[in-house]
Short mmCIF file of C-alpha atoms and ligand atoms in Angstrom, two decimals:
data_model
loop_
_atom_site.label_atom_id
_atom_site.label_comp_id
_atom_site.label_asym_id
_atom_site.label_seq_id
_atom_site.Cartn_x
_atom_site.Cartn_y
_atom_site.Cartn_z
CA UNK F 16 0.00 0.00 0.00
CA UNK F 17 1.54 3.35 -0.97
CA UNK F 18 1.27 6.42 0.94
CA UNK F 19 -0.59 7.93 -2.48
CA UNK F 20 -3.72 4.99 -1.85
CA UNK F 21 -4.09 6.63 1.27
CA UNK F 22 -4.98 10.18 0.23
CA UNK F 23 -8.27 10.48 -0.97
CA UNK F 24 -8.78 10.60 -4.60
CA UNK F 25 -9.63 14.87 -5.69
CA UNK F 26 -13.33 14.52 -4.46
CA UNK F 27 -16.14 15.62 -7.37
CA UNK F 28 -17.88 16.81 -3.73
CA UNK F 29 -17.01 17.41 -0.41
CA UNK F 30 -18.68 18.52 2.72
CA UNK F 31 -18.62 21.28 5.29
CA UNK F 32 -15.50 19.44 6.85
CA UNK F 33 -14.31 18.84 3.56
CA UNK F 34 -14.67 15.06 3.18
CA UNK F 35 -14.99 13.62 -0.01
CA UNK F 36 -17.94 11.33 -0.95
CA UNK F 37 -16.92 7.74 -1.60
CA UNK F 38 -18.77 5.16 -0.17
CA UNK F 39 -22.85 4.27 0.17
CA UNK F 40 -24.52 1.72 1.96
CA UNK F 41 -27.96 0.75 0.73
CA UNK F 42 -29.87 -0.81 3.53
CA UNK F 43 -32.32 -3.46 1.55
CA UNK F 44 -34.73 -4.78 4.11
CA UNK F 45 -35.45 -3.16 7.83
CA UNK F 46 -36.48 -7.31 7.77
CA UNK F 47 -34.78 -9.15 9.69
CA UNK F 48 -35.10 -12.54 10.92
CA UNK F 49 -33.10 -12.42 13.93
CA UNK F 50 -33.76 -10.09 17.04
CA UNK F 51 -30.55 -9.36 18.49
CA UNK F 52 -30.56 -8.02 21.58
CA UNK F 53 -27.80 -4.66 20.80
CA UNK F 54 -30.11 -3.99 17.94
CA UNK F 55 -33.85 -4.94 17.01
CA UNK F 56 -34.92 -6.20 20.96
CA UNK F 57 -37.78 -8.25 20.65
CA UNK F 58 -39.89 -6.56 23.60
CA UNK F 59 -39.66 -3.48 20.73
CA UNK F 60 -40.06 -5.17 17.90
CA UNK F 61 -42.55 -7.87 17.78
CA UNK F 62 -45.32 -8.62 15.71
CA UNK F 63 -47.04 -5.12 16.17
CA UNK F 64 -43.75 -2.98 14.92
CA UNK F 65 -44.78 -1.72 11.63
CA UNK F 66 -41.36 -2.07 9.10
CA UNK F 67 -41.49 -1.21 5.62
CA UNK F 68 -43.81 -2.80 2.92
CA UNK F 69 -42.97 -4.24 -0.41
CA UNK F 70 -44.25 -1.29 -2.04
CA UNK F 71 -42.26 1.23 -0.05
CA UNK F 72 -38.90 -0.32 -0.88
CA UNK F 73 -37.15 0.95 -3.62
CA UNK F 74 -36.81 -1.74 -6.63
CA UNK F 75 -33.67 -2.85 -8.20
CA UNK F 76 -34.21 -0.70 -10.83
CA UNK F 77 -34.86 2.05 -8.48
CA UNK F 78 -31.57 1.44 -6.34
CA UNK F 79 -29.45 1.15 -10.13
CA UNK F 80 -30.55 4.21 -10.93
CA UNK F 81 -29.51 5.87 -7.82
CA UNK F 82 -25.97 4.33 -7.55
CA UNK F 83 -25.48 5.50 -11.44
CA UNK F 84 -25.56 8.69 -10.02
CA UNK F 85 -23.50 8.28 -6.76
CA UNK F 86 -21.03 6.67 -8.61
CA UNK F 87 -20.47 10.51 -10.95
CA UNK F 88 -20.09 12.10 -7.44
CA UNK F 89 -17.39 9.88 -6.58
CA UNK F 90 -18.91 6.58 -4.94
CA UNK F 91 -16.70 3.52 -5.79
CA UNK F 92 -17.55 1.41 -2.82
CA UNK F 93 -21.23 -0.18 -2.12
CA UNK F 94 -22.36 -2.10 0.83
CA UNK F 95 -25.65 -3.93 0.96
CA UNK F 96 -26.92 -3.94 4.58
CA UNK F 97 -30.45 -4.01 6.35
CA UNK F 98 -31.73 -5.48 8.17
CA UNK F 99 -31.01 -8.49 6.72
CA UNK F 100 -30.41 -8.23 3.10
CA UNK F 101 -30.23 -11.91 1.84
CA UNK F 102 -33.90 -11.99 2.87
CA UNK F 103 -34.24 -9.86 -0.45
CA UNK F 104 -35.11 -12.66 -3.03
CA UNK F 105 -32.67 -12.41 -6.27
CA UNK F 106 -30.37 -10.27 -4.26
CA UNK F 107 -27.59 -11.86 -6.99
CA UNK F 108 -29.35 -9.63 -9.91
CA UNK F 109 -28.85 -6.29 -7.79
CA UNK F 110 -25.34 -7.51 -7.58
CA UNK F 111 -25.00 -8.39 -11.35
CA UNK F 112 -26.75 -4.71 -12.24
CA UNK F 113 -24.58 -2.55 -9.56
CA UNK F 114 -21.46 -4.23 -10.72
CA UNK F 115 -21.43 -2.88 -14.48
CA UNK F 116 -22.04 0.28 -13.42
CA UNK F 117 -19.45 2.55 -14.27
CA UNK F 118 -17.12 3.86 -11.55
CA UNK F 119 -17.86 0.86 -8.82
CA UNK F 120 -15.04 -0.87 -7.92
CA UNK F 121 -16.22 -2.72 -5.08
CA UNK F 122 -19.73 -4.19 -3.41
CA UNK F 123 -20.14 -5.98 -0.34
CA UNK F 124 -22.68 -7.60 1.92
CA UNK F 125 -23.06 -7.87 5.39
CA UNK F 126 -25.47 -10.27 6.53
CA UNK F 127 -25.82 -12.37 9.80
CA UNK F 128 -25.05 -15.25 7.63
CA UNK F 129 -28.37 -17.22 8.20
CA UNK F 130 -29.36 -17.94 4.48
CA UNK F 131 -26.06 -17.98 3.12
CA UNK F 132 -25.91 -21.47 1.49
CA UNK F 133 -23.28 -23.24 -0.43
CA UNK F 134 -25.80 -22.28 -3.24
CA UNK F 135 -26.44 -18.69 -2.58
CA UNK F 136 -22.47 -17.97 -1.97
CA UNK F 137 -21.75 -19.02 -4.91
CA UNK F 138 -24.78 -17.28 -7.02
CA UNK F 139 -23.17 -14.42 -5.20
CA UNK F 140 -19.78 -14.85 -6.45
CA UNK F 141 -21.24 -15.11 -9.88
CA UNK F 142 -23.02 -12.02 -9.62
CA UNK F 143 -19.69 -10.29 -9.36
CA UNK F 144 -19.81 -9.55 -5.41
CA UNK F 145 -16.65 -9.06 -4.33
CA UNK F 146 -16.46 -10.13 -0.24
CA UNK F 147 -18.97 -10.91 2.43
CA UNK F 148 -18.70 -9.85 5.98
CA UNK F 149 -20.89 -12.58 8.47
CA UNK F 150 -22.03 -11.23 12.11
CA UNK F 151 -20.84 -13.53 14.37
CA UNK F 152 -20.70 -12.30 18.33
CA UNK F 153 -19.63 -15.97 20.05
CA UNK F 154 -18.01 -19.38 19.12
CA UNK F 155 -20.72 -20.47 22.66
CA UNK F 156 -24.25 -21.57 21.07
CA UNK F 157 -25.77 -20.52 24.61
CA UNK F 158 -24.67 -17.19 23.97
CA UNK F 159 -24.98 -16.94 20.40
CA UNK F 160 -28.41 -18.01 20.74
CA UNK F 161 -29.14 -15.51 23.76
CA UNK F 162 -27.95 -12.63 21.49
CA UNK F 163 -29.78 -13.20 18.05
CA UNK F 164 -32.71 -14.22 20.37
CA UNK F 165 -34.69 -16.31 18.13
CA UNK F 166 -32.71 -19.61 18.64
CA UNK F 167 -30.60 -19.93 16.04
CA UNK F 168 -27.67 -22.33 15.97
CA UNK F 169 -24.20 -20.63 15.97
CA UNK F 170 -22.80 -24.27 14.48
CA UNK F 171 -24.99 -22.60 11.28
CA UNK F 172 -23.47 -19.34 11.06
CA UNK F 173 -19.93 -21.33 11.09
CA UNK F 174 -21.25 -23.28 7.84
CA UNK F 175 -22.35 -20.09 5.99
CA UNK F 176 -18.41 -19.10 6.63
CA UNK F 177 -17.38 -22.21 5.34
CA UNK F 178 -20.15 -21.67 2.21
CA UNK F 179 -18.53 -18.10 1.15
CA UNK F 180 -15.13 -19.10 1.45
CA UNK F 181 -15.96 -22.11 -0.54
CA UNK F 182 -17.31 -19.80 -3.13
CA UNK F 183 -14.09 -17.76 -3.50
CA UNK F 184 -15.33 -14.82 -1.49
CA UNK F 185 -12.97 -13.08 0.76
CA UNK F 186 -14.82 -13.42 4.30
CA UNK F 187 -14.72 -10.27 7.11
CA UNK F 188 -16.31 -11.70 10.63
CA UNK F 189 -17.83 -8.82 12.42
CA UNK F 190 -18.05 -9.18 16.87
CA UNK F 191 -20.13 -6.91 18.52
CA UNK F 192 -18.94 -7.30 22.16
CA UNK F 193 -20.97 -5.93 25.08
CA UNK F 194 -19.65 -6.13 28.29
CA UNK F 195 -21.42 -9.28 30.71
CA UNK F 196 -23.14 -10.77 27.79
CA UNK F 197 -20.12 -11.65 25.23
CA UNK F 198 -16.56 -10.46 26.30
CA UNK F 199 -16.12 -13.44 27.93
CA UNK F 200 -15.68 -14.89 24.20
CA UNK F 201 -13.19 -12.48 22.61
CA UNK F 202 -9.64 -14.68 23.20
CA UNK F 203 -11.71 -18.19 22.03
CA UNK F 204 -13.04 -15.80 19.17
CA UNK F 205 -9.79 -14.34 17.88
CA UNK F 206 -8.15 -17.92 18.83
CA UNK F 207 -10.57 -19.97 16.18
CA UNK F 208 -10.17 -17.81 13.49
CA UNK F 209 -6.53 -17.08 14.31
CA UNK F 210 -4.40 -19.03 11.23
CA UNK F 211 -7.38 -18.50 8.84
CA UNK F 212 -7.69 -16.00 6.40
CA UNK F 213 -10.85 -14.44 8.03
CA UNK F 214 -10.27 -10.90 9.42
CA UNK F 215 -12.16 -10.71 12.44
CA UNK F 216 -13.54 -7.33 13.81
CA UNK F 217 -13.97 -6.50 17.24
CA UNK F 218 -16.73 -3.97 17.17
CA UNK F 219 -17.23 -1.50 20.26
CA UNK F 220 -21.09 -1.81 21.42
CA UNK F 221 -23.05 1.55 19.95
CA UNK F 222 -26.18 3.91 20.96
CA UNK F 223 -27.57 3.24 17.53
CA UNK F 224 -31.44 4.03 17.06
CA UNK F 225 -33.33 4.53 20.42
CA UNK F 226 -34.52 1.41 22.03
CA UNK F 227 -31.36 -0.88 22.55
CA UNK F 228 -31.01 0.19 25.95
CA UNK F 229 -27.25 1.14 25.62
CA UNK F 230 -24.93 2.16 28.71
CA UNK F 231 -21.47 3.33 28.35
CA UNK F 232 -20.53 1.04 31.05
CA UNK F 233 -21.63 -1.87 28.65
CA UNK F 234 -18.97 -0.41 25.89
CA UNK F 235 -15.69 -2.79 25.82
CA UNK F 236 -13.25 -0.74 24.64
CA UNK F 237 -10.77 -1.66 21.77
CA UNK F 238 -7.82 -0.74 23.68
CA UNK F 239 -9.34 -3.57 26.64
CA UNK F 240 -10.33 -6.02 23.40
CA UNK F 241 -6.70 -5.40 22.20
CA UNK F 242 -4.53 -5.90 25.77
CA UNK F 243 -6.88 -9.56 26.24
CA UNK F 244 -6.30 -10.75 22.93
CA UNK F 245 -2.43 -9.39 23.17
CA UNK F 246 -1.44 -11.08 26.48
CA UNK F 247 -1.88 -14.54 24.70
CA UNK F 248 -0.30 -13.47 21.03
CA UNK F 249 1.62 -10.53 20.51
CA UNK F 250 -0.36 -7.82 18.28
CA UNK F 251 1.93 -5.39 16.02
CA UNK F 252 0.14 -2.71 14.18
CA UNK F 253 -0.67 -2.52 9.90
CA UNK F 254 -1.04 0.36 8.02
CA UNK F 255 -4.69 1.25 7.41
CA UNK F 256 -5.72 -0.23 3.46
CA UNK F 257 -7.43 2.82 2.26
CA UNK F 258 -8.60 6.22 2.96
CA UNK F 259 -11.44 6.25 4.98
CA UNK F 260 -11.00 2.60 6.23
CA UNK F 261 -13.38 2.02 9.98
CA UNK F 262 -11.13 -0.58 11.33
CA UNK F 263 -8.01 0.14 12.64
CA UNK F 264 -6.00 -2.99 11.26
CA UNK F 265 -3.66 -5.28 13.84
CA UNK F 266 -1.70 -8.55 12.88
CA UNK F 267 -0.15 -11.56 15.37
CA UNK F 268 3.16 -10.88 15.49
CA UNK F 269 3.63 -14.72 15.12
CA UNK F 270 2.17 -14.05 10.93
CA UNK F 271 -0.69 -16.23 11.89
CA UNK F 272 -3.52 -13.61 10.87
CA UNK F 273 -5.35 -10.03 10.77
CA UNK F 274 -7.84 -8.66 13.30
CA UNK F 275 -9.41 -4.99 13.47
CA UNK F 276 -11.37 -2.88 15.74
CA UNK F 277 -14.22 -0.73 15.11
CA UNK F 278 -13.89 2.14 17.72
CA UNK F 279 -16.62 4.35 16.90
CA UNK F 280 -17.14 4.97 20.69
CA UNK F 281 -13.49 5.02 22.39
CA UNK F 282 -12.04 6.49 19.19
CA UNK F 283 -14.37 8.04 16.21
CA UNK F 284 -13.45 8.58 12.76
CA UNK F 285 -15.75 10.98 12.09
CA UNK F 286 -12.36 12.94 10.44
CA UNK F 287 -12.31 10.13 7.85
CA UNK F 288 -15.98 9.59 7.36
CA UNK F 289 -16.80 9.52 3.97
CA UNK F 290 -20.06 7.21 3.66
CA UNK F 291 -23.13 8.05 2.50
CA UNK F 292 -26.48 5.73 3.57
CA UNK F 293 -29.98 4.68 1.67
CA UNK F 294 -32.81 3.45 3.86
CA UNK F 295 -35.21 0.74 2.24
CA UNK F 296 -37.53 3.29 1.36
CA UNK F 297 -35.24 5.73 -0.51
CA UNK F 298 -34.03 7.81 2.28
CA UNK F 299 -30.36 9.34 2.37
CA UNK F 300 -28.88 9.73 5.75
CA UNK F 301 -25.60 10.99 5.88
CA UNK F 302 -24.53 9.68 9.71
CA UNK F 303 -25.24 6.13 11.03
CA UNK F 304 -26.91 8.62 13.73
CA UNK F 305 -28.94 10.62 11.77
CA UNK F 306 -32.36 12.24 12.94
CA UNK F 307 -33.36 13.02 9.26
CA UNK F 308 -32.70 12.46 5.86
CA UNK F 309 -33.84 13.27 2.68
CA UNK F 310 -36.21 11.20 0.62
CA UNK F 311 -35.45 10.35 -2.75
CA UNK F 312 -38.25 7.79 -3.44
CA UNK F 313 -40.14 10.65 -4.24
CA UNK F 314 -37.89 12.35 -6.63
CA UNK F 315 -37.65 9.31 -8.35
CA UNK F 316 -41.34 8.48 -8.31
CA UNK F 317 -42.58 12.20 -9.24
CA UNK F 318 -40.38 12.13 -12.22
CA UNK F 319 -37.50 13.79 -11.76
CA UNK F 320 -34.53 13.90 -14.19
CA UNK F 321 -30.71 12.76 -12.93
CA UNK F 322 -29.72 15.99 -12.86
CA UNK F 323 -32.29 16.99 -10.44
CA UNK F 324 -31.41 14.47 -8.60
CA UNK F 325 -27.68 14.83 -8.83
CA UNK F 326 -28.06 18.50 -7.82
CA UNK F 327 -30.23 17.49 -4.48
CA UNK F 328 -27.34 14.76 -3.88
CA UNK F 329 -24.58 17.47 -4.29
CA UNK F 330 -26.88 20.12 -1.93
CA UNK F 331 -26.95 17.10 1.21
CA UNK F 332 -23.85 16.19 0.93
CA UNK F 333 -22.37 19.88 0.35
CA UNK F 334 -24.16 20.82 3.60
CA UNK F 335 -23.34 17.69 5.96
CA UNK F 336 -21.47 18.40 8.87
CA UNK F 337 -22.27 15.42 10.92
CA UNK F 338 -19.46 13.91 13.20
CA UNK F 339 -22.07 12.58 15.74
CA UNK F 340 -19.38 9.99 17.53
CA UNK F 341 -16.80 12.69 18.70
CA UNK F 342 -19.69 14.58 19.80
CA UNK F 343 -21.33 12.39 21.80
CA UNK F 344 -21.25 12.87 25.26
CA UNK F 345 -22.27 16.09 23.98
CA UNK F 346 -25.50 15.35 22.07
CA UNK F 347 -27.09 12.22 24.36
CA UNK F 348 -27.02 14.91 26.90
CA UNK F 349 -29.37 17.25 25.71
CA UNK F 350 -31.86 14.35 24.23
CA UNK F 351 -31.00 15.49 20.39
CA UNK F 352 -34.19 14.32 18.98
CA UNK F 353 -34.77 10.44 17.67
CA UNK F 354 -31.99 8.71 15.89
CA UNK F 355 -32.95 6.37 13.32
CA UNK F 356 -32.51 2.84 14.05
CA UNK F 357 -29.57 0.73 12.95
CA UNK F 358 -31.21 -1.83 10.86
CA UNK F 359 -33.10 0.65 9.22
CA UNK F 360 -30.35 2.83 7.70
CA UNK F 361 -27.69 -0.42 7.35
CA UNK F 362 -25.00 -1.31 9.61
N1 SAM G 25 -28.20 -8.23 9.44
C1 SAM G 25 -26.88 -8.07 8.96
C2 SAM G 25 -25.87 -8.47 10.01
O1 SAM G 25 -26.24 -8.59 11.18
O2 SAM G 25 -24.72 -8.65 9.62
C3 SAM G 25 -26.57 -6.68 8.44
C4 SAM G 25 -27.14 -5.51 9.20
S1 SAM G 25 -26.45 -5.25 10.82
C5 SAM G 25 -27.33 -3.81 11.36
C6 SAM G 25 -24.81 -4.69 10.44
C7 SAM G 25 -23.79 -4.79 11.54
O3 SAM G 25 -24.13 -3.90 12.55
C8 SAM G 25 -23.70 -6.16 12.16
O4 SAM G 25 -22.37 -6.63 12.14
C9 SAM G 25 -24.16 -5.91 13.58
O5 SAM G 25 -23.54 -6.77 14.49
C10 SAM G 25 -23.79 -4.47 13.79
N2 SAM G 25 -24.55 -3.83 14.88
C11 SAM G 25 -25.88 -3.85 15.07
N3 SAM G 25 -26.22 -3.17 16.18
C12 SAM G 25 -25.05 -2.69 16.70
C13 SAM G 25 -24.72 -1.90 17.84
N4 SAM G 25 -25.65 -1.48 18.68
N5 SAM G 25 -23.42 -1.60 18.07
C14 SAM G 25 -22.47 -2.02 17.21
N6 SAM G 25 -22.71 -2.75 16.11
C15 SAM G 25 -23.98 -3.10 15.86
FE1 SF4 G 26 -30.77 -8.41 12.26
FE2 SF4 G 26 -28.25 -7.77 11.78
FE3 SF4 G 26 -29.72 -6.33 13.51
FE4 SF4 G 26 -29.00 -8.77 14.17
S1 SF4 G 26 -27.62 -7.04 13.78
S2 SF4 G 26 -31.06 -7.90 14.40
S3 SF4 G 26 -29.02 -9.82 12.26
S4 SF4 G 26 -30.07 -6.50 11.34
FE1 SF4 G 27 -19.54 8.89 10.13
FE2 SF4 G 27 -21.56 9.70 11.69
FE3 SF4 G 27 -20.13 7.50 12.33
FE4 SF4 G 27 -19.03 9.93 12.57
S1 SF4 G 27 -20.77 9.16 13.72
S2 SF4 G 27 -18.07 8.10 11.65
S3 SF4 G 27 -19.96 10.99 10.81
S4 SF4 G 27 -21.44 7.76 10.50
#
């Protein structure tokens, strides 16, 4: 990696704090057929929530169009997200559409892993996607079970690993660790994937959305993650892949792997943040902790022409100025109006 890779590219837009556009994640589904506890609790939302209809998501066609036009801002990277977004039948013909379009260089899913079969990873490879990253927050099938709270085996989640890398897909393994309900499991996590070619990322427990309860004192912070997994096998630092990059990158000393932790809480990268986010329904948020966004569904369905559209993308990004992590302890004191929730926007 040379120095130049990590200097942004000369942005076609930036915003207030002058960083470039470059990377959108389109949230498919706010579906999902799990209920962990750090992000859809079930006592919230049960059979009486009200998520969005089939009508109210934006179609393929819909979501092309859009990323056409990202992609002449800047927008190289795409991440498909919910929710859950395998639950999105013929997910493999987004893929296929999104990956001729001029100026993307690389898509992504992230998905709890749950209907990712030796069949579907490989119609995904096909399609042209280029990695998967699979939830996974314990190796214990007590726990696992306890935190995607509707029973479902972790020994299953292992197989869809197994599935992608069968397929040829690069595979990321994403840990949420909350403090009393998983830390116990970080050394046994970074142990079993330790001399594979998974990179596993520890990921600091967030106040995403409203209703997941969160404390700071539940917040395991990557520098505690780090010393635990350390003590056992020596961690050296690697220089981050590309601009912008969340994870902060670490490899064994003993060359038997790569971990990385996602710090939004103990260390944001706000600075860096150069991601853009589509809800289901056609709404751009600009922050993971956004209070509003602006719909495009209904510049799309009223007939608008791309460069109306382009123009309104230019104006909210132009104008963004969010850097909600470093402010924080800042905004949760002064009850900053309702955050949209996690699975809504896309992880
Ligand atoms: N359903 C898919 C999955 O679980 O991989 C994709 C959507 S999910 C919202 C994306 C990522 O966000 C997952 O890795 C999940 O663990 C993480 N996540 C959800 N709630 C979180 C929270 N409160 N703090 C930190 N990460 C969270
Ligand atoms: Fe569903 Fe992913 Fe949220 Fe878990 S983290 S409830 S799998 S969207
Ligand atoms: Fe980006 Fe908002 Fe997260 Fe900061 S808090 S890194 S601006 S999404």
């Amino acid at each position: 990696m040379s120095d130049h890779d990590l200097r942004p590219k000369a942005p076609q837009v930036s915003d207030m704090l002058g960083r470039p556009l470059r990377d959108l994640r389109i949230s498919l589904t706010d579906h999902c057929n799990f209920r962990c506890v750090y992000c859809m609790p079930k006592a919230v939302f049960g059979t009486r929530y009200r998520f969005v209809d089939h009508a109210g998501l934006l179609t393929f066609e819909e979501i092309e169009r859009l990323v056409r036009l990202f992609a002449q801002l800047g927008v190289g990277k795409l991440r498909l997200t919910g929710g859950e977004p395998l639950l999105r039948p013929h997910i493999e013909d987004l893929i296929a559409a999104l990956v001729a379009v001029p100026g993307i260089e690389d898509i992504a899913v992230t998905t709890n892993g749950s209907l990712l079969t030796a069949k579907k990873a490989k119609a995904l490879k096909d399609a042209g996607l280029r990695r998967v990253t699979i939830s996974i927050d314990s190796l214990s099938d007590e726990t696992y079970q306890a935190m995607n709270d509707v029973g479902f085996p972790v020994e299953k989640v292992l197989q869809a690993i197994d599935h992608a890398e069968a397929a040829g897909l690069p595979v990321k393994l994403n840990m949420v660790v909350r403090r009393g309900l998983n830390d116990q499991d970080i050394v046994p996590m970074a142990e079993r994937f330790r001399h594979t070619p998974h990179v596993l990322r520890f990921i600091e427990y967030m106040d995403v959305g409203n209703m997941n309860g969160w404390r700071p004192e539940d917040v395991v912070p990557s520098r505690e993650i780090m010393a635990r997994i350390g003590e056992r096998w020596p961690l050296e630092p690697l220089e981050p892949s590309r601009y912008g990059e969340v994870a902060s990158r670490y490899g064994y000393k003993d060359g038997q792997g790569e971990i990385g932790f996602i710090s939004s809480v103990s260390q944001p990268f706000c600075q860096t943040c150069t991601r853009a986010r589509l809800s289901p329904e056609g709404t751009l948020y600009t922050c993971l902790f956004g209070t509003s966004g602006k719909d495009l569904r209904e510049l799309l369905r009223g007939g608008a022409r791309d460069d109306e559209i382009l123009g309104t993308l230019k104006q909210v990004w132009g104008s963004r100025e969010d850097r909600y992590s470093e402010l924080r302890s800042l905004l949760r004191g002064r009850g900053s109006g309702q955050k949209v929730e996690m699975f809504h926007i896309g992880g």
